Coordinates of C-alpha atoms and ligand atoms in Angstrom, one line a residue:
X269 CA 29.1 23.2 69.9
X270 CA 26.0 22.3 72.2
X271 CA 22.7 22.1 70.2
X272 CA 20.7 25.4 70.8
X273 CA 16.8 25.7 70.7
X274 CA 15.5 26.9 67.4
X275 CA 13.0 29.5 68.0
X276 CA 13.2 31.5 65.1
X277 CA 9.5 32.2 64.6
X278 CA 9.0 33.9 68.0
X279 CA 11.8 36.2 67.2
X280 CA 10.2 38.9 65.1
X281 CA 12.6 40.9 62.7
X282 CA 11.8 44.6 62.3
X283 CA 8.0 43.7 61.9
X284 CA 8.5 41.8 58.9
X285 CA 7.1 38.3 59.6
X286 CA 4.2 39.1 61.7
X287 CA 1.2 37.6 59.6
X288 CA -2.0 38.1 60.9
X289 CA -3.9 35.0 61.9
X290 CA -6.6 34.4 59.0
X291 CA -5.2 35.8 56.5
X292 CA -5.2 32.6 54.3
X293 CA -8.9 33.5 53.9
X294 CA -8.2 36.9 52.4
X295 CA -5.5 35.2 50.1
X296 CA -7.9 32.3 48.9
X297 CA -10.8 35.3 48.7
X298 CA -8.4 36.9 46.0
X299 CA -7.7 33.6 44.4
X300 CA -11.4 33.4 44.2
X301 CA -12.0 36.7 42.6
X302 CA -9.5 36.2 40.1
X303 CA -10.5 32.5 39.0
X304 CA -12.8 33.3 36.4
X305 CA -11.1 35.6 34.3
X306 CA -9.8 34.5 30.7
X307 CA -6.1 35.6 31.3
X308 CA -3.4 34.9 28.3
X309 CA 0.0 36.7 27.5
X310 CA -2.0 39.8 26.4
X311 CA -5.6 40.9 26.3
X312 CA -8.3 42.2 28.4
X313 CA -8.0 39.3 31.0
X314 CA -4.6 40.5 32.0
X315 CA -6.0 44.1 32.4
X316 CA -9.0 43.0 34.7
X317 CA -6.5 40.8 36.8
X318 CA -4.3 44.1 37.3
X319 CA -7.7 46.0 37.8
X320 CA -8.3 43.7 40.9
X321 CA -4.8 43.7 42.2
X322 CA -4.6 47.4 42.3
X323 CA -7.6 47.2 44.7
X324 CA -5.2 45.7 47.1
X325 CA -2.0 47.6 45.8
X326 CA -2.6 51.5 45.2
X327 CA 0.7 52.3 43.8
X328 CA 0.5 49.4 41.0
X329 CA 1.4 50.9 37.7
X330 CA 0.1 49.3 34.6
X331 CA 2.5 49.5 31.3
X332 CA 1.2 48.7 27.9
X333 CA 3.7 47.9 25.3
X334 CA 2.6 48.0 21.8
X335 CA 2.3 45.0 19.4
X336 CA 5.6 44.9 17.5
X337 CA 7.7 46.2 19.9
X338 CA 11.1 44.8 19.9
X339 CA 11.9 42.9 23.4
X340 CA 15.6 41.6 23.4
X341 CA 15.4 38.8 20.8
X342 CA 11.6 38.8 20.8
X343 CA 9.0 40.8 19.4
X344 CA 5.8 42.0 21.5
X345 CA 3.1 39.9 20.0
X346 CA -0.5 40.6 18.9
X347 CA -3.1 40.8 21.2
X348 CA -5.8 38.2 21.8
X349 CA -9.2 38.4 23.2
X350 CA -12.1 36.1 22.9
X351 CA -15.9 36.7 23.3
X352 CA -17.2 33.4 22.6
X353 CA -16.1 30.2 21.6
X354 CA -18.0 26.9 20.8
X355 CA -18.7 23.6 18.9
X356 CA -22.3 22.9 18.3
X357 CA -23.9 20.0 17.0
X358 CA -26.4 19.7 14.3
X359 CA -29.7 20.4 16.6
X360 CA -27.4 23.5 17.7
X361 CA -26.5 22.2 20.9
X362 CA -23.2 23.5 22.3
X363 CA -21.2 20.2 22.9
X364 CA -18.1 22.0 24.0
X365 CA -18.6 25.5 25.4
X366 CA -16.0 28.2 26.5
X367 CA -18.7 29.7 28.7
X368 CA -18.8 26.7 30.8
X369 CA -14.8 26.8 31.2
X370 CA -12.1 28.8 29.8
X371 CA -9.9 26.1 29.5
X372 CA -11.9 24.6 26.8
X373 CA -10.7 27.1 24.3
X374 CA -6.9 26.6 23.2
X375 CA -5.4 29.9 24.3
X376 CA -4.4 32.1 21.2
X377 CA -6.6 30.3 18.7
X378 CA -7.4 32.1 15.7
X379 CA -10.9 33.0 14.9
X380 CA -13.0 30.3 13.0
X381 CA -16.3 29.7 11.9
X382 CA -17.5 26.8 9.9
X383 CA -18.5 23.1 9.6
X384 CA -16.2 20.7 10.3
X385 CA -16.5 16.6 9.9
X386 CA -15.8 14.9 13.1
X387 CA -12.2 13.7 11.6
X388 CA -11.5 17.4 10.6
X389 CA -12.6 18.5 14.1
X390 CA -10.6 15.7 15.9
X391 CA -7.3 17.4 14.7
X392 CA -8.3 20.3 16.7
X393 CA -8.9 18.5 19.8
X394 CA -7.2 17.9 23.0
X395 CA -7.7 15.5 25.9
X396 CA -6.1 13.5 28.5
X397 CA -6.8 9.6 28.2
X398 CA -5.0 8.9 31.2
X399 CA -7.4 11.6 33.1
X400 CA -10.5 11.1 31.3
X401 CA -12.5 13.7 33.4
X402 CA -10.0 16.8 33.5
X403 CA -10.0 19.4 30.6
X404 CA -6.4 20.1 30.0
X405 CA -4.6 23.5 29.3
X406 CA -3.1 24.3 25.9
X407 CA -2.0 27.3 24.2
X408 CA -0.6 28.3 20.9
X409 CA 1.0 31.6 21.4
X410 CA 3.4 31.7 18.4
X411 CA 1.7 29.7 15.8
X412 CA -1.4 30.9 14.2
X413 CA -3.7 27.8 15.0
X414 CA -7.1 26.7 16.9
X415 CA -8.0 24.2 19.4
X416 CA -10.4 22.9 21.9
X417 CA -9.9 21.2 25.1
X418 CA -11.9 18.8 26.9
X419 CA -12.4 15.9 29.0
X420 CA -11.5 12.6 27.3
X421 CA -14.8 11.1 28.1
X422 CA -16.7 14.3 26.5
X423 CA -14.5 13.7 23.3
X424 CA -15.3 10.1 23.3
X425 CA -19.4 11.0 23.2
X426 CA -18.7 13.2 19.9
X427 CA -20.3 10.5 17.6
X428 CA -21.9 12.9 15.0
X429 CA -20.7 13.3 11.5
X430 CA -20.3 16.9 11.5
X431 CA -20.2 20.1 14.0
X432 CA -20.5 23.6 13.7
X433 CA -17.2 25.4 15.3
X434 CA -17.1 29.1 16.1
X435 CA -14.2 30.9 17.9
X436 CA -15.3 34.4 18.1
X437 CA -11.7 35.8 19.0
X438 CA -9.4 38.6 17.6
X439 CA -5.6 38.4 17.2
X440 CA -5.0 42.1 16.3
X441 CA -2.3 44.7 17.1
X442 CA -2.9 46.2 20.4
X443 CA -0.5 45.6 23.7
X444 CA 1.1 43.5 26.3
X445 CA 0.1 44.4 29.5
X446 CA 2.2 44.2 32.7
X447 CA 1.9 45.6 36.3
X448 CA 4.8 46.9 38.6
X449 CA 5.1 48.3 41.9
X450 CA 8.1 49.7 43.6
X451 CA 8.4 50.3 47.3
X452 CA 11.2 52.5 48.0
X453 CA 13.4 51.5 51.0
X454 CA 16.4 53.2 52.8
X455 CA 18.7 51.9 50.0
X456 CA 18.4 52.1 46.1
X457 CA 19.2 48.8 46.0
X458 CA 16.5 46.3 45.0
X459 CA 14.6 43.1 45.7
X460 CA 12.9 41.8 42.8
X461 CA 9.8 39.9 43.0
X462 CA 8.2 38.4 40.0
X463 CA 4.8 36.3 39.1
X464 CA 3.3 35.4 36.2
X465 CA -0.1 36.4 35.4
X466 CA -1.1 34.7 32.0
X467 CA -2.8 31.5 33.0
X468 CA -6.6 31.6 32.5
X469 CA -8.7 29.5 35.4
X470 CA -6.1 27.8 37.1
X471 CA -5.7 28.3 40.8
X472 CA -2.4 27.1 42.0
X473 CA -0.7 27.8 38.6
X474 CA -0.9 30.9 38.8
X475 CA -3.3 32.8 41.0
X476 CA -1.5 31.4 44.0
X477 CA 1.7 33.3 43.2
X478 CA 0.1 36.4 42.4
X479 CA -2.1 36.3 45.6
X480 CA 1.1 35.6 47.8
X481 CA 3.0 38.4 46.0
X482 CA 0.4 40.9 46.3
X483 CA -0.1 40.4 50.4
X484 CA 3.6 40.3 50.4
X485 CA 3.8 43.7 48.8
X486 CA 0.9 45.0 51.0
X487 CA 2.6 43.7 53.8
X488 CA 6.1 45.2 53.0
X489 CA 4.3 48.6 52.1
X490 CA 3.9 48.7 55.9
X491 CA 7.2 47.5 57.0
X492 CA 10.6 49.5 57.4
X493 CA 12.8 48.4 54.6
X494 CA 16.3 48.6 54.1
X495 CA 15.8 47.5 50.4
X496 CA 13.8 48.9 47.8
X497 CA 11.1 46.1 46.7
X498 CA 9.9 46.0 43.1
X499 CA 6.9 43.7 42.5
X500 CA 6.3 42.7 38.6
X501 CA 3.3 41.1 37.5
X502 CA 4.2 39.8 33.8
X503 CA 2.7 37.2 31.2
X504 CA 5.2 34.4 31.4
X505 CA 8.3 34.5 29.2
X506 CA 7.5 37.6 26.8
X507 CA 6.6 39.5 29.7
X508 CA 9.6 39.2 31.7
X509 CA 11.8 39.6 28.4
X510 CA 9.8 42.6 27.7
X511 CA 10.3 43.8 31.4
X512 CA 14.0 43.2 31.2
X513 CA 14.0 45.0 27.8
X514 CA 13.0 48.1 29.2
X515 CA 14.6 48.0 32.7
X516 CA 18.1 47.7 32.1
X517 CA 18.8 50.4 34.9
X518 CA 16.5 48.7 37.6
X519 CA 18.1 45.4 36.8
X520 CA 21.5 47.0 37.7
X521 CA 20.0 47.6 41.3
X522 CA 18.6 44.0 42.0
X523 CA 20.5 42.3 44.8
X524 CA 18.2 39.5 45.3
X525 CA 15.2 38.3 43.4
X526 CA 12.3 35.7 43.8
X527 CA 9.8 34.0 41.4
X528 CA 6.7 33.2 43.3
X529 CA 4.5 30.4 41.7
X530 CA 2.6 27.2 42.7
X531 CA 2.1 28.4 46.6
X532 CA -1.0 27.2 47.1
X533 CA -1.3 23.0 47.6
X534 CA -0.2 21.1 50.3
X535 CA 2.9 19.9 48.9
X536 CA 6.5 20.6 50.3
X537 CA 8.2 23.8 49.7
X538 CA 11.0 23.6 46.8
X539 CA 13.5 26.3 46.4
X540 CA 15.1 26.3 43.0
X541 CA 18.4 28.2 43.2
X542 CA 19.3 31.0 41.2
X543 CA 21.9 30.2 38.0
X544 CA 24.8 31.6 40.4
X545 CA 23.8 28.8 43.3
X546 CA 25.5 30.4 46.0
X547 CA 23.9 33.8 46.0
X548 CA 22.9 35.4 49.2
X549 CA 19.1 34.6 48.4
X550 CA 20.1 30.7 47.8
X551 CA 21.7 30.7 51.0
X552 CA 19.1 32.6 53.0
X553 CA 16.4 30.3 51.5
X554 CA 18.3 27.4 52.5
X555 CA 18.7 28.9 56.0
X556 CA 14.9 29.6 56.3
X557 CA 13.7 26.4 55.0
X558 CA 15.8 24.3 57.3
X559 CA 14.9 26.2 60.1
X560 CA 11.4 26.2 59.3
X561 CA 11.2 22.6 60.6
X562 CA 9.2 21.7 57.5
X563 CA 10.3 18.9 54.7
X564 CA 11.3 20.9 51.9
X565 CA 13.6 20.5 48.7
X566 CA 16.3 22.9 47.6
X567 CA 17.2 22.0 43.8
X568 CA 19.9 23.2 41.6
X569 CA 19.3 25.8 38.8
X570 CA 18.1 24.5 35.3
X571 CA 17.3 26.7 32.2
X572 CA 13.8 25.8 32.5
X573 CA 10.6 26.5 34.3
X574 CA 9.3 30.2 34.9
X575 CA 10.8 33.4 34.3
X576 CA 13.8 32.9 36.4
X577 CA 15.1 31.6 33.1
X578 CA 14.8 34.8 31.9
X579 CA 16.4 37.0 35.0
X580 CA 19.1 34.3 35.1
X581 CA 20.0 34.3 31.4
X582 CA 23.7 34.8 31.2
X583 CA 23.8 38.5 30.0
X584 CA 21.7 39.8 33.2
X585 CA 22.6 36.5 35.5
X586 CA 20.4 38.0 38.2
X587 CA 20.4 36.5 41.8
X588 CA 16.7 35.0 41.3
X589 CA 15.6 32.1 42.7
X590 CA 12.2 30.5 42.4
X591 CA 10.1 29.4 45.5
X592 CA 7.2 26.9 45.0
X593 CA 5.6 24.1 46.6
X594 CA 5.4 20.9 44.4
X595 CA 7.0 22.0 41.0
X596 CA 5.6 22.1 37.9
X597 CA 4.6 19.0 36.0
X598 CA 5.1 16.8 39.4
X599 CA 1.5 17.1 40.5
X600 CA -1.6 15.5 38.6
X601 CA -3.6 18.6 38.7
X602 CA -1.0 20.6 36.9
X603 CA -2.5 22.5 33.9
X604 CA -5.6 20.6 34.1
X605 CA -9.0 21.7 35.3
X606 CA -8.4 20.0 38.7
X607 CA -6.2 23.0 39.5
X608 CA -9.1 24.8 40.8
X609 CA -10.2 26.6 43.8
X610 CA -10.6 23.5 46.0
X611 CA -6.9 22.7 44.9
X612 CA -5.6 25.6 46.7
X613 CA -6.2 26.2 50.6
X614 CA -6.2 29.1 52.7
X615 CA -3.8 27.7 55.3
X616 CA -1.1 26.7 52.5
X617 CA -1.3 30.1 50.9
X618 CA -0.9 31.7 54.5
X619 CA 1.8 29.6 55.2
X620 CA 3.4 30.4 51.9
X621 CA 3.2 34.0 52.5
X622 CA 4.8 33.8 56.0
X623 CA 7.7 31.7 54.6
X624 CA 8.6 34.2 52.0
X625 CA 8.1 37.1 54.8
X626 CA 10.6 35.3 56.7
X627 CA 13.0 34.8 53.8
X628 CA 12.6 38.6 52.7
X629 CA 13.1 39.5 56.6
X630 CA 16.6 37.8 56.6
X631 CA 17.7 39.6 53.4
X632 CA 16.6 42.9 54.7
X633 CA 18.4 42.7 58.0
X634 CA 21.4 41.1 56.5
X635 CA 24.1 43.6 57.3
X636 CA 27.7 43.5 58.4
X637 CA 29.2 44.8 61.8
X638 CA 32.4 45.5 63.4
X639 CA 33.3 44.4 66.8
X640 CA 35.2 47.4 68.0
X641 CA 36.5 45.6 71.0
X642 CA 38.0 42.7 69.4
X643 CA 41.1 42.1 71.4
X644 CA 40.1 39.3 73.9
X645 CA 36.2 38.9 75.1
X646 CA 34.6 42.2 76.4
X647 CA 32.8 41.9 79.4
X648 CA 29.1 41.5 78.5
X649 CA 28.0 41.5 82.4
X650 CA 29.2 44.8 82.8
X651 CA 27.1 46.4 79.8
X652 CA 23.8 44.4 81.1
X653 CA 23.7 42.2 78.0
X654 CA 23.2 39.3 79.8
X655 CA 20.1 40.5 81.2
X656 CA 18.8 41.3 78.0
X657 CA 17.3 38.0 76.9
X658 CA 14.2 38.1 75.1
X659 CA 12.0 36.0 72.1
X660 CA 12.1 32.9 74.3
X661 CA 15.6 32.5 74.3
X662 CA 17.3 30.7 77.4
X663 CA 20.3 32.4 78.8
X664 CA 22.9 30.1 77.0
X665 CA 21.2 30.5 73.9
X666 CA 21.5 34.1 74.1
X667 CA 25.0 34.1 75.1
X668 CA 26.2 31.8 72.3
X669 CA 24.6 34.3 69.9
X670 CA 26.2 37.1 71.5
X671 CA 29.6 35.5 71.5
X672 CA 29.4 34.4 67.6
X673 CA 28.6 37.7 66.5
X674 CA 31.2 39.4 68.5
X675 CA 33.5 36.7 67.2
X676 CA 32.7 37.0 63.4
X677 CA 31.7 40.6 63.0
X678 CA 35.3 41.4 61.8
X679 CA 34.1 43.7 58.9
X680 CA 34.0 40.8 56.6
X681 CA 31.3 38.4 57.8
X682 CA 27.6 39.4 57.5
X683 CA 24.6 38.2 60.0
X684 CA 23.8 35.4 57.5
X685 CA 27.4 34.1 57.3
X686 CA 27.4 34.1 61.2
X687 CA 24.1 32.3 61.4
X688 CA 25.3 29.5 59.0
X689 CA 28.4 29.1 60.5
X690 CA 27.2 29.2 64.4
X691 CA 24.0 27.0 63.1
X692 CA 21.8 29.7 65.0
X693 CA 18.6 31.0 63.7
X694 CA 19.1 34.2 61.9
X695 CA 16.8 35.9 64.2
X696 CA 18.7 35.3 67.2
X697 CA 21.9 36.5 65.6
X698 CA 20.2 39.6 64.3
X699 CA 18.9 39.9 68.0
X700 CA 22.2 39.6 69.4
X701 CA 23.7 42.0 66.8
X702 CA 20.8 44.7 67.5
X703 CA 21.6 44.5 71.3
X704 CA 25.2 44.7 71.1
X705 CA 25.2 47.6 68.4
X706 CA 23.2 49.7 71.0
X707 CA 26.4 49.3 73.0
X708 CA 29.9 50.5 72.3
X709 CA 30.7 47.1 71.3
X710 CA 29.3 46.8 67.7
X711 CA 29.2 49.2 65.0
X712 CA 27.1 48.6 61.7
X713 CA 29.1 48.9 58.4
X714 CA 27.9 50.5 55.5
X715 CA 27.0 48.2 52.6
Ligands
ZN236 ZN1 2.0 26.9 33.9

């Protein structure tokens, strides 16, 4: 087959993919607003974050699930909140100060107040000798503990014999908070978009995912939708497990799903396949990434990572992949104070949003048709189809798209099947199908 021009970006799908220029600044502004908040898997930081997201997403519902509620094999934990935390020297100077950076306090630290020797204190300190200028991010969700995180250089400078420690936190019955937004479409079948909402002042992980998901939802709210779209903003692991435990009905309607995370730095896109590996979203992601003409990687599923672990647990086995740029743990800023507002860029946030819009546009437009004149090639010229060249396609490319759609529209092949087999951009195949469906040659089949 001759090579055809790949001009997918110029062919809009149902108004899905037109990202306004300059949207990257607005994405970054949302990241900047969310950055100072001290989030964890529960607590007021999650509520404040959802309140801000609610300004962007008027229909966002906030759910509170009480401590102690069973959730699959887990239980909703106690709620954690913190007002202040510090380590002072004998002169009363704060040598480690939560107010200066919320990463200084290990998340879920139990309350503490007292004097500790340098040796005793050291057992509760976390630093990175190989990255001595950075504060690491540490948590202790499920074991009662406390700790401070600090640059290794700062740790080496703590040479006094005793220090006063105060962690003014509460760990008490409360609730786990998550957000959810449903955008109903023509079909009750759903596309699930999930982002974790539990990290404190870390920009790429996880605020980039929240910002892209929020702007994606804003965009889809204005677009014609075949599917219904369900956005969940959940604390990692326990949040998705809690959501799953309360939503068996919705789970049964999920046809495609995507976890969005790590989408703000400049690394190449990485798509992690669903557990099934051959789900429609796995194939659509590969198609869109290949056609985007950017370096990227597609990785097979593994039962580690983000909330796809829960959605792809064997009992659910949902067709949920994970889209990121450089994967977790593979960039030096990961889970450190270097994952800051300079590390995520407006342009990369915007490019990430645009890619996700293209992927969802493929899923939403991926239908099956039947050729109603399958005996021999129908006459295209008589129906004016040769003239209907649009979207920057040349005549030969347009003709190939028409012929492929007619040939493979036997009721079994979807437009994605056709795009894959014809090695054509999905948008061209969709455009050809739309033109053919406007004549007597092609009929849309029900899902
Ligand atoms: Zn993380």
